[in-house]
mmCIF file of C-alpha atoms in Angstrom:
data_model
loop_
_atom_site.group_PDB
_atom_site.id
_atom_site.type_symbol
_atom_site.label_atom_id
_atom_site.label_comp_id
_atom_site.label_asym_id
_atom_site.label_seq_id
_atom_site.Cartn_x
_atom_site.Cartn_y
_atom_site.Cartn_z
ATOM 1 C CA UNK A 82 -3.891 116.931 12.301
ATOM 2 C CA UNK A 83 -0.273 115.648 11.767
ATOM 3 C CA UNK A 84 1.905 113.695 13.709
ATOM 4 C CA UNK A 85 4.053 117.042 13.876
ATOM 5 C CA UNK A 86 1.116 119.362 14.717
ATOM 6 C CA UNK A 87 0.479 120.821 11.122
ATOM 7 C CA UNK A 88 -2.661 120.548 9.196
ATOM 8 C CA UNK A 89 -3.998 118.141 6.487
ATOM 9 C CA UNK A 90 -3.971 120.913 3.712
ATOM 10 C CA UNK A 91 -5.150 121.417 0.453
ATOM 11 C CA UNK A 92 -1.575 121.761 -0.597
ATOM 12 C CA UNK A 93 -1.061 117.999 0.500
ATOM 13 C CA UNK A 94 -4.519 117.200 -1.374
ATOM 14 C CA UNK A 95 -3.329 118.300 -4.589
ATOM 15 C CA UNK A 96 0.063 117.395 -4.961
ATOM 16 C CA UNK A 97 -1.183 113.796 -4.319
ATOM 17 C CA UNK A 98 -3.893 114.318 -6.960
ATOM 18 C CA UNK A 99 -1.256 115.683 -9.303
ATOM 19 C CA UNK A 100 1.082 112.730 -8.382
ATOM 20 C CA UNK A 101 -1.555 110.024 -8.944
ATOM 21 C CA UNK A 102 -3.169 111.348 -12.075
ATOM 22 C CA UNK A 103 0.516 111.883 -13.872
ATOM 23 C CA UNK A 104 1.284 107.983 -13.190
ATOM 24 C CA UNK A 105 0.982 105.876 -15.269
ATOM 25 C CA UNK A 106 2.126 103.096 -12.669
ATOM 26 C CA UNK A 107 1.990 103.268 -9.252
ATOM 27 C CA UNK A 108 3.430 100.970 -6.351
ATOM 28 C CA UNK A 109 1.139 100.502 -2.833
ATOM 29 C CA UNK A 110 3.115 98.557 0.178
ATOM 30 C CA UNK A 111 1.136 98.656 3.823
ATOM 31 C CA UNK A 112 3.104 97.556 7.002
ATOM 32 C CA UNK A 113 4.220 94.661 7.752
ATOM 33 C CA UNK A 114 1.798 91.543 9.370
ATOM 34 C CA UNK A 115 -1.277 93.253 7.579
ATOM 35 C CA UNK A 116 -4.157 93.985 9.771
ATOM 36 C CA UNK A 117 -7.557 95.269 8.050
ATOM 37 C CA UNK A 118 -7.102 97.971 7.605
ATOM 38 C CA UNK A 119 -3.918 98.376 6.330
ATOM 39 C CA UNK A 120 -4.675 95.471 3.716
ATOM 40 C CA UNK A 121 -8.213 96.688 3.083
ATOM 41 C CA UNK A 122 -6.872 100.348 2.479
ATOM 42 C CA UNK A 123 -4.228 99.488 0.442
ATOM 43 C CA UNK A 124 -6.235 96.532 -1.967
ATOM 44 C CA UNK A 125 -9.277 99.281 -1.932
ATOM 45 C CA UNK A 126 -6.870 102.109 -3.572
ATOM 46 C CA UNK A 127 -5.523 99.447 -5.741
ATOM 47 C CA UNK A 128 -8.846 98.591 -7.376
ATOM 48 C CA UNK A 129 -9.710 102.538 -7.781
ATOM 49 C CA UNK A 130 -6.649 102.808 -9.620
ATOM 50 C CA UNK A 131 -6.290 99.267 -11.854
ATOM 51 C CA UNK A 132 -9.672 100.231 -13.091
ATOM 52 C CA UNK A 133 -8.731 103.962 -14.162
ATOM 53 C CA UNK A 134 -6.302 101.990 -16.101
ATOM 54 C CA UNK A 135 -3.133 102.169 -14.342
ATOM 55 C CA UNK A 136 -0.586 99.510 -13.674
ATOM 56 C CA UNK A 137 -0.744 98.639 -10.234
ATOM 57 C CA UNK A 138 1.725 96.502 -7.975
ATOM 58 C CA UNK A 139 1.022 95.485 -4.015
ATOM 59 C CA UNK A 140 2.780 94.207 -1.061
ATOM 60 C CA UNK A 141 3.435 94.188 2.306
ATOM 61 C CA UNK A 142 7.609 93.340 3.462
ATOM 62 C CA UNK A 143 7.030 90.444 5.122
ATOM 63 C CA UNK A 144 9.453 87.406 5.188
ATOM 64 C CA UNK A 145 7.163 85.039 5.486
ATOM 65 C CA UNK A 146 4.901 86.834 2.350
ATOM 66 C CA UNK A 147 1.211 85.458 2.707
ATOM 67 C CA UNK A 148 -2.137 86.924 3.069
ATOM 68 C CA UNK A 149 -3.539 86.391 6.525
ATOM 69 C CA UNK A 150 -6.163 83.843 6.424
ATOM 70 C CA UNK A 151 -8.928 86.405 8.256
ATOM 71 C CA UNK A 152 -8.351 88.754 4.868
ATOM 72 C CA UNK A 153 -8.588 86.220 2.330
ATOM 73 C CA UNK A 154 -11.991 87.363 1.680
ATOM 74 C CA UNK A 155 -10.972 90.552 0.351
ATOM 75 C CA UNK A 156 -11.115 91.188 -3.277
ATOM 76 C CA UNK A 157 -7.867 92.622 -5.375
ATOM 77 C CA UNK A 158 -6.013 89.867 -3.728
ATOM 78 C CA UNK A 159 -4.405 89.310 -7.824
ATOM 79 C CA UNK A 160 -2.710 92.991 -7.141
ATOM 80 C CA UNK A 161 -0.450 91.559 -4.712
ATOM 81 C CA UNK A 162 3.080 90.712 -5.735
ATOM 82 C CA UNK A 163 5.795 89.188 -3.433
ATOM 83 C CA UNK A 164 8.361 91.975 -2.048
ATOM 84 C CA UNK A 165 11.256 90.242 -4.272
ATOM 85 C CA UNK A 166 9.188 91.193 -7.458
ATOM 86 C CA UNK A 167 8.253 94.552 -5.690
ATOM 87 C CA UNK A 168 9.401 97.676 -8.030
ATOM 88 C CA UNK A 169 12.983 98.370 -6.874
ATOM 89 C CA UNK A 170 12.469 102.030 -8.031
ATOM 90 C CA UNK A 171 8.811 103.442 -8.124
ATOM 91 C CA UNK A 172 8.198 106.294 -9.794
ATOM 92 C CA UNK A 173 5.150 107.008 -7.507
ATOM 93 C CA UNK A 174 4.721 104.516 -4.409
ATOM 94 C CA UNK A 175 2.160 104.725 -1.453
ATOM 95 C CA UNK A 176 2.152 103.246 1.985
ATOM 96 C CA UNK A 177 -0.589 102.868 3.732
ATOM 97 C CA UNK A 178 -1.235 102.333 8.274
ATOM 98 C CA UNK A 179 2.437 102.831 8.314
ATOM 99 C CA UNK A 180 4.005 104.812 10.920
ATOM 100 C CA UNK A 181 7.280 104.379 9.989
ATOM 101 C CA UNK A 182 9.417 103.459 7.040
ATOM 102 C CA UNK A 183 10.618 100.467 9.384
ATOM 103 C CA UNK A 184 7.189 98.900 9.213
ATOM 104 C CA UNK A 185 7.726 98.291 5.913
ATOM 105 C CA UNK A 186 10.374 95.016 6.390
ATOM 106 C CA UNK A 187 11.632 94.544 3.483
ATOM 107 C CA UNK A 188 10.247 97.199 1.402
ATOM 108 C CA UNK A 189 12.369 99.738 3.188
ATOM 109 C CA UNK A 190 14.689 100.153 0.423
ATOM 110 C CA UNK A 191 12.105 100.637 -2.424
ATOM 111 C CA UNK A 192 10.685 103.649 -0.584
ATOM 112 C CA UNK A 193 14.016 104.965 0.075
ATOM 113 C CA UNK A 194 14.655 104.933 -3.750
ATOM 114 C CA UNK A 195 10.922 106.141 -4.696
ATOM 115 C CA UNK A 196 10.976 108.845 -6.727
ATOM 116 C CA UNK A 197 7.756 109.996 -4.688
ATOM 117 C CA UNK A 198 6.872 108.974 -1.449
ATOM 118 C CA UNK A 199 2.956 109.290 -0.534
ATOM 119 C CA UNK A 200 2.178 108.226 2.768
ATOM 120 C CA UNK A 201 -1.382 107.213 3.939
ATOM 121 C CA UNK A 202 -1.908 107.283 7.533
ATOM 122 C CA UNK A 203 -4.177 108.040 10.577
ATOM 123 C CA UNK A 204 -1.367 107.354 12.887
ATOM 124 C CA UNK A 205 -0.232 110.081 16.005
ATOM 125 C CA UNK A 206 3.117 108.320 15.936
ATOM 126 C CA UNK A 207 3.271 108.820 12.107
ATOM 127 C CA UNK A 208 6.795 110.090 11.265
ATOM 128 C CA UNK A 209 6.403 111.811 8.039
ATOM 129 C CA UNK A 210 8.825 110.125 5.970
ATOM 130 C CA UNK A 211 7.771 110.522 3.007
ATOM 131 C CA UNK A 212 7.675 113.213 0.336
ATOM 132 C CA UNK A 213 4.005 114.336 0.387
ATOM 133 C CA UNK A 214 1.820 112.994 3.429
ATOM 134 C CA UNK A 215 -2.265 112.170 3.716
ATOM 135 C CA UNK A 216 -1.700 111.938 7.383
ATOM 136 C CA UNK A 217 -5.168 112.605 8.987
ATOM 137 C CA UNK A 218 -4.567 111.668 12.818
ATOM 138 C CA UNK A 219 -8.135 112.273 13.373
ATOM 139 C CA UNK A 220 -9.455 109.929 11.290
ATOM 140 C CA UNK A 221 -10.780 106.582 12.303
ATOM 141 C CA UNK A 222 -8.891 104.269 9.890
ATOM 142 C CA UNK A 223 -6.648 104.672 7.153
ATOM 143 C CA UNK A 224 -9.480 103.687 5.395
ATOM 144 C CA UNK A 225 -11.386 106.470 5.939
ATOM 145 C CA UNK A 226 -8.493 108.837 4.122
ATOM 146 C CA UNK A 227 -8.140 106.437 1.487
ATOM 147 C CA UNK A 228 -12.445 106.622 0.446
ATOM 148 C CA UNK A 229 -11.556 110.495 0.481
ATOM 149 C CA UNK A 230 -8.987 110.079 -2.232
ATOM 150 C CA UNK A 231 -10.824 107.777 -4.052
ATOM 151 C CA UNK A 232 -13.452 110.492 -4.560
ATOM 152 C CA UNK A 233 -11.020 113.315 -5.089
ATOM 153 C CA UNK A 234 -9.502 111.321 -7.381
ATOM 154 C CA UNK A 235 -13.088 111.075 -9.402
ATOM 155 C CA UNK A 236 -12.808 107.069 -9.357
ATOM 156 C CA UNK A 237 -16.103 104.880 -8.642
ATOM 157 C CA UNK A 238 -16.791 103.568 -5.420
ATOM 158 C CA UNK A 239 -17.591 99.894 -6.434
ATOM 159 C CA UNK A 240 -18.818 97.093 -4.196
ATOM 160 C CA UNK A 241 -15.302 95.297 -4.397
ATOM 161 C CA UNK A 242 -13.642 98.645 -3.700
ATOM 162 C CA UNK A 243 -16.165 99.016 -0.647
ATOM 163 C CA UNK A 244 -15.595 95.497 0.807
ATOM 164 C CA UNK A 245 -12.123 96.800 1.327
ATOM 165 C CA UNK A 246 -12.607 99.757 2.657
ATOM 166 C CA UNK A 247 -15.670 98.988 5.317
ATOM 167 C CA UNK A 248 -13.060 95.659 6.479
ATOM 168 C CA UNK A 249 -10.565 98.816 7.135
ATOM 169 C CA UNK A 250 -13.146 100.329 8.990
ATOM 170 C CA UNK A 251 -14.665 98.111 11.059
ATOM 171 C CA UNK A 252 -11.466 96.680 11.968
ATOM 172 C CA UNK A 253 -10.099 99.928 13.495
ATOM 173 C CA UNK A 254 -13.216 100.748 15.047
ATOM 174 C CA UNK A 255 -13.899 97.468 16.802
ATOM 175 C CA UNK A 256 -16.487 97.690 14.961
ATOM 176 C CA UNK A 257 -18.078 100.620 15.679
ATOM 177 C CA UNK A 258 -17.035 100.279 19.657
ATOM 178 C CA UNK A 259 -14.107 102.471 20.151
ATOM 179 C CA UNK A 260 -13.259 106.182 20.950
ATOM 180 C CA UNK A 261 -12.831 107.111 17.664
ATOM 181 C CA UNK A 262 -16.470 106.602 15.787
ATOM 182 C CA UNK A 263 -17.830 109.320 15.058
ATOM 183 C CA UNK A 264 -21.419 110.303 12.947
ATOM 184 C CA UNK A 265 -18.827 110.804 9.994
ATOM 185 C CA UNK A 266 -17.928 107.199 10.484
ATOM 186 C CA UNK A 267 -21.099 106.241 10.478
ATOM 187 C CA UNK A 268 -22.054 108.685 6.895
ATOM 188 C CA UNK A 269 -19.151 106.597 5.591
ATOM 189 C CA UNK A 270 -20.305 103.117 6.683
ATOM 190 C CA UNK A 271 -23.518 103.922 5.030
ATOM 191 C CA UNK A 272 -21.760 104.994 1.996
ATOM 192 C CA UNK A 273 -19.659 101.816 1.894
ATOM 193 C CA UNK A 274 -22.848 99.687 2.578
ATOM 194 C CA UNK A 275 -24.914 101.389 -0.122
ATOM 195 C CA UNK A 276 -23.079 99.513 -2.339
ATOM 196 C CA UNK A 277 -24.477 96.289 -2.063
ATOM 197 C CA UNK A 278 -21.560 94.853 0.443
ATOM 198 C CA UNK A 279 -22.547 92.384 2.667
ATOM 199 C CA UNK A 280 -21.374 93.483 6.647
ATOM 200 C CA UNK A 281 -22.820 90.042 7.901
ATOM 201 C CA UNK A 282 -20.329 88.065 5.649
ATOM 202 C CA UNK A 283 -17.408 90.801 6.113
ATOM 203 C CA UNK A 284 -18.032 90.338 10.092
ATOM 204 C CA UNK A 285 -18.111 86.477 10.184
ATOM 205 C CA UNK A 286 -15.216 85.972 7.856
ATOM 206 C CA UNK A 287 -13.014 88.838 10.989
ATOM 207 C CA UNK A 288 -14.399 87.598 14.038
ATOM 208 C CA UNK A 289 -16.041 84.765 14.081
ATOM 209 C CA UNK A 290 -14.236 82.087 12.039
ATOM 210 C CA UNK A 291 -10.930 79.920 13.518
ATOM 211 C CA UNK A 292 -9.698 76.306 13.360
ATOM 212 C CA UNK A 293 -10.240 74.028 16.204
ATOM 213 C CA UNK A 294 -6.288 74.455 17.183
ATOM 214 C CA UNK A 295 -6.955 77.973 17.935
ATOM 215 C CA UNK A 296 -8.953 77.310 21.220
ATOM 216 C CA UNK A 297 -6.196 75.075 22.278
ATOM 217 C CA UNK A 298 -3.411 78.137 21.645
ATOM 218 C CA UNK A 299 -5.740 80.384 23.056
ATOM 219 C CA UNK A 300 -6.464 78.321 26.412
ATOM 220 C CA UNK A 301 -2.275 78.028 26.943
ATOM 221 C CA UNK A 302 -1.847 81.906 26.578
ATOM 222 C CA UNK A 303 -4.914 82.473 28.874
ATOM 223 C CA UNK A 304 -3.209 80.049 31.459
ATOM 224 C CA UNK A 305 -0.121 82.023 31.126
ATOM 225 C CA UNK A 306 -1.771 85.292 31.678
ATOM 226 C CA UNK A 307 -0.618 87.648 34.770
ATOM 227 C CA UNK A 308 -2.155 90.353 36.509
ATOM 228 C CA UNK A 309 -0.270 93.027 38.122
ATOM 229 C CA UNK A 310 -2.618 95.872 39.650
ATOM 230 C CA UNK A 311 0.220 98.405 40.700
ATOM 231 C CA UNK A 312 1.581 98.277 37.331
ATOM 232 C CA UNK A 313 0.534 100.495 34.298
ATOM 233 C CA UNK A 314 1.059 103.637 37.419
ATOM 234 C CA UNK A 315 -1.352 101.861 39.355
ATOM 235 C CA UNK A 316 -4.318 101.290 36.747
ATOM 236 C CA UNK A 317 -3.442 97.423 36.349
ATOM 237 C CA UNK A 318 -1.455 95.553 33.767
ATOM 238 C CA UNK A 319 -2.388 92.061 32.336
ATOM 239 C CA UNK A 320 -0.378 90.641 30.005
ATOM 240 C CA UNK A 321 0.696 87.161 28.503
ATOM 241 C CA UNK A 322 2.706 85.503 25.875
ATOM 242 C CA UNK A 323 2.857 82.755 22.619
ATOM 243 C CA UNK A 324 5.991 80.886 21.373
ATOM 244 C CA UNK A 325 6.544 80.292 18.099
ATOM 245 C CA UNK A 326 6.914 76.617 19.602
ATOM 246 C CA UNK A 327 3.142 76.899 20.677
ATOM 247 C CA UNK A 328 1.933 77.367 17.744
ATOM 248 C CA UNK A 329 4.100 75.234 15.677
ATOM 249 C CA UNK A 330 2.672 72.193 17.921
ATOM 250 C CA UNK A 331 -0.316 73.003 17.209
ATOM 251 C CA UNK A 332 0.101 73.830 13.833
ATOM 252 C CA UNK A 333 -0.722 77.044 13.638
ATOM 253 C CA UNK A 334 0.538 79.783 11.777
ATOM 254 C CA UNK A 335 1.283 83.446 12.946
ATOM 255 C CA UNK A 336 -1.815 85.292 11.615
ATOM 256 C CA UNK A 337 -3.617 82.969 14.046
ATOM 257 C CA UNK A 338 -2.450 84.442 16.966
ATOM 258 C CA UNK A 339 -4.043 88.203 16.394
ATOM 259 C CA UNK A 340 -7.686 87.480 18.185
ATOM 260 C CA UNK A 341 -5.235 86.934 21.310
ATOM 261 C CA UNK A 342 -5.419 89.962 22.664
ATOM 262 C CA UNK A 343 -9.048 90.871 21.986
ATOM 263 C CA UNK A 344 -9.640 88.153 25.139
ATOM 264 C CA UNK A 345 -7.036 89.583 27.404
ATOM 265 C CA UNK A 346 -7.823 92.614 27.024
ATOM 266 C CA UNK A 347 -11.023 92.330 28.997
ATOM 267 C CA UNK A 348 -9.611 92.197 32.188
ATOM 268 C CA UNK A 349 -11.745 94.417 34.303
ATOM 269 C CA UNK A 350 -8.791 94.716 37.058
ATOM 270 C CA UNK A 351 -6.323 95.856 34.314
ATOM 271 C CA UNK A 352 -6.427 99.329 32.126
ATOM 272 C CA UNK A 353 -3.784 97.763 29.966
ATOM 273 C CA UNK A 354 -3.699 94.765 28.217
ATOM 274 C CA UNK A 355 -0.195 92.897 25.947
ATOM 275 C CA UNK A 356 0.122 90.308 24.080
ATOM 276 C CA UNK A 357 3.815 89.161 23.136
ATOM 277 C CA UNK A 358 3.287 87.011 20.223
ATOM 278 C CA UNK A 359 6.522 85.348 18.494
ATOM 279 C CA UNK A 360 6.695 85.250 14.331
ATOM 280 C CA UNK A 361 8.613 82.327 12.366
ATOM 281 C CA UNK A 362 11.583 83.926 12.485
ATOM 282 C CA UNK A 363 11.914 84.849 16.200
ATOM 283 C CA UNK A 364 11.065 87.966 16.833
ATOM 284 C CA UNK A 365 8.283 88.937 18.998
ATOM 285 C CA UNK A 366 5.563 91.744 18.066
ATOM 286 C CA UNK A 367 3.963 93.204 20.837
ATOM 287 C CA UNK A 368 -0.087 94.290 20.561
ATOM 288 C CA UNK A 369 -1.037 96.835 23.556
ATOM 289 C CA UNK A 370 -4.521 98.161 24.723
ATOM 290 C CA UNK A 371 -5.808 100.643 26.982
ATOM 291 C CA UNK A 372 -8.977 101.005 28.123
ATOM 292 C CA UNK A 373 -8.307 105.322 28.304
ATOM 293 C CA UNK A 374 -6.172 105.623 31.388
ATOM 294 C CA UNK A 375 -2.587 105.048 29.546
ATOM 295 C CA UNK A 376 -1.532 106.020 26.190
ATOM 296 C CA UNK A 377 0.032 103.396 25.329
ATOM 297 C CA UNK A 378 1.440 104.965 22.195
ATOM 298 C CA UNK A 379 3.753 106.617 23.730
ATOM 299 C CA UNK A 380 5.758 103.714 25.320
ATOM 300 C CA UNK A 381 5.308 101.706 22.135
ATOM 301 C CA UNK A 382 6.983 104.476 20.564
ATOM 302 C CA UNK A 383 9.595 104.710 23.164
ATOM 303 C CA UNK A 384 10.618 101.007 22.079
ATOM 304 C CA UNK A 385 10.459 101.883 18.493
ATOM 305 C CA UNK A 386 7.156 100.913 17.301
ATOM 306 C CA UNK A 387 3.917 102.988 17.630
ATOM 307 C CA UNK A 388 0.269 103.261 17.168
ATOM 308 C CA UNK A 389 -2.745 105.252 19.157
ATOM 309 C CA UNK A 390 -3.321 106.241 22.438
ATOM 310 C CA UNK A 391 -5.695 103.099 22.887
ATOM 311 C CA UNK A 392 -3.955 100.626 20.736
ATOM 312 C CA UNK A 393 -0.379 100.607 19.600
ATOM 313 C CA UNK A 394 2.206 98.019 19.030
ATOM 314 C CA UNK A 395 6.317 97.340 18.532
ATOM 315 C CA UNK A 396 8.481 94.693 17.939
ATOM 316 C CA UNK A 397 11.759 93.116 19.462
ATOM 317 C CA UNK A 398 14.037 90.553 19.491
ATOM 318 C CA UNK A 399 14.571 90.379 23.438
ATOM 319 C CA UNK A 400 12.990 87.637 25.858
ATOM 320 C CA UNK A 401 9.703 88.528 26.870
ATOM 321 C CA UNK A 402 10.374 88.705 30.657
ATOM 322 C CA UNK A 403 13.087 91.394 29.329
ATOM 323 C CA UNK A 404 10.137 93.082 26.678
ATOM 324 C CA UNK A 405 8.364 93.348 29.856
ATOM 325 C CA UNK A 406 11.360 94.821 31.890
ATOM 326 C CA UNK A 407 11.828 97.724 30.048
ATOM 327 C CA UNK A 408 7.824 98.551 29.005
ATOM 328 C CA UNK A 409 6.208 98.081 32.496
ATOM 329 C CA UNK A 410 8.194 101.625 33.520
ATOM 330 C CA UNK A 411 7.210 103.166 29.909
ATOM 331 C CA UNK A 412 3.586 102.541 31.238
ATOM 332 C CA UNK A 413 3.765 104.010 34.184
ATOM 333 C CA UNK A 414 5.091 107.256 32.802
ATOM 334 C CA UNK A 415 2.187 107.094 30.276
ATOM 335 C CA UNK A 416 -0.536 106.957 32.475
ATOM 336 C CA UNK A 417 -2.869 110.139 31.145
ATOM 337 C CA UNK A 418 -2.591 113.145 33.962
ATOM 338 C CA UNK A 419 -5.761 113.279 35.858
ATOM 339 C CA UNK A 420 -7.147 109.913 36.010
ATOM 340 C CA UNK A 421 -7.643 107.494 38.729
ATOM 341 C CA UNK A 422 -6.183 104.294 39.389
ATOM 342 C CA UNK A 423 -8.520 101.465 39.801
#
């Protein structure tokens, strides 16, 4: 299903199809601060269609344009292109994990002047602003859309191709924890795996690789962290914040920051969990969890960002105590009917 209630048709199927096959270049951008999925999905497509022979061009609208250190494992990497050499008008250009044309930075104005817009997305806060839209909200990962076009499209599933899309995967899934895997998810893992990736290398490189100035960063946002149990309408809120300033002592760069809220969100005491975690150039981009009781996409959207029930995100260039201000009541009227606090 769509973000506006409508079936994934056929229709939408084949005018993508038609839109692909007819280009003989095509432009890919994925939201801004790339998580795996997003980058996976988007470098996955990118080999499918480089090796059918088309001209491809990638990016992400970032100010600060560089790969995240986490997905510098990922093949296709040579696709990307930085958003000032981007294609000012594509002919054909797909996004892909983006809700919104704003999560594209500065890429905004190339879709805007696309000829055709595809948009790629599993999101419930997806906005449809594109002209044709692979918007599957019931789909674990963007990923898992993308591997469908790939083999509508008739391209090979290659192990390179695969690395991409099973980081897109596992990355949205928590690998293979949350709501949203399914015995399809699995079929697909298998899929991905059968052809010859390696998951032990793909899940050291995510989770369990950082430098040594990490645990410092890590231990001052833990100190930092505060519990409120009335908040989140009475389920528990724990939440905490990074600097720039903190990181830049340590020497740390942005992408660093991500595993943050992976800790905090632990809490048993606390349904949700944010991070507020400050970029280079000021703003802060808030990560949100929920452990079921709060949809949490809802009051992300509310602030103008946007995501899924369980995980969903925004950004804003307030003070965090005043971030906090105006989302701690957009919680509260989240909180999913029926469920008990505590």
């Amino acid at each position: 299903m769509t973000a506006n209630g409508t079936t994934l048709t056929e229709a939408d199927w084949d005018r993508a199809l038609e839109l692909i096959r007819g280009a003989e270049s095509v432009a890919l951008a994925c939201h801004v601060s790339p998580d795996g999925d997003a980058l996976g999905s988007m470098l996955g497509l990118g080999l499918a269609l480089r090796a059918s022979g088309r001209k491809v061009a990638a990016s992400f609208g970032d100010r600060c344009f560089a790969v995240p250190r986490l997905l510098r494992y990922l093949p296709g990497r040579d696709l990307l292109v930085e958003p000032e050499s981007y294609p000012a008008e594509p002919a054909v250009m797909i996004t892909f994990d983006a809700s919104t044309m704003e999560r594209l930075g500065l890429l905004m104005p190339n879709a805007g002047a696309a000829g055709e817009l595809i948009v790629i997305d599993h999101h419930v806060s997806n906005t449809r602003f594109g002209s044709v839209h692979l918007v599957d909200t019931s789909a674990a990962a963007t990923a898992v859309v993308v591997e469908e076009l790939v083999r509508r499209l008739g391209l090979t599933l290659d192990r390179e191709i695969a690395t991409c899309l099973y980081t897109g995967l596992v990355t949205d899934t928590g690998s293979f924890r949350y709501r949203g895997t399914t015995p399809e998810v699995h079929a697909l893992a298998g899929r991905l795996l059968a052809t010859g990736i390696s998951p032990d290398e793909i899940a050291r490189e995510l989770w369990d690789r950082s430098p040594f100035a990490y645990l410092g960063v890590l231990g001052l946002a833990l100190g930092r962290a505060r519990l409120e149990p009335g908040e989140a309408g009475g389920h528990g809120l724990v939440w905490t914040y990074l600097g720039r300033d903190d990181r830049a002592a340590a020497g740390l760069p942005y992408s660093e920051s991500e595993g943050v809220i992976d800790v905090v969100r632990r809490v048993d005491e606390a349904d949700v969990a944010v991070v507020l975690k400050q970029d280079d150039d000021g703003t802060w981009n808030v990560s949100t969890r929920s452990k079921g009781a709060v949809d949490v996409s809802r009051a992300c959207t509310a602030l103008g960002g946007g995501g899924h029930a369980l995980a969903a995100g925004f950004s804003s260039g307030l003070a965090p105590d005043k971030i906090m201000a105006a989302l701690r009541p957009l919680l509260s009227a989240s909180a999913e009917p029926g469920t008990e606090a505590g």
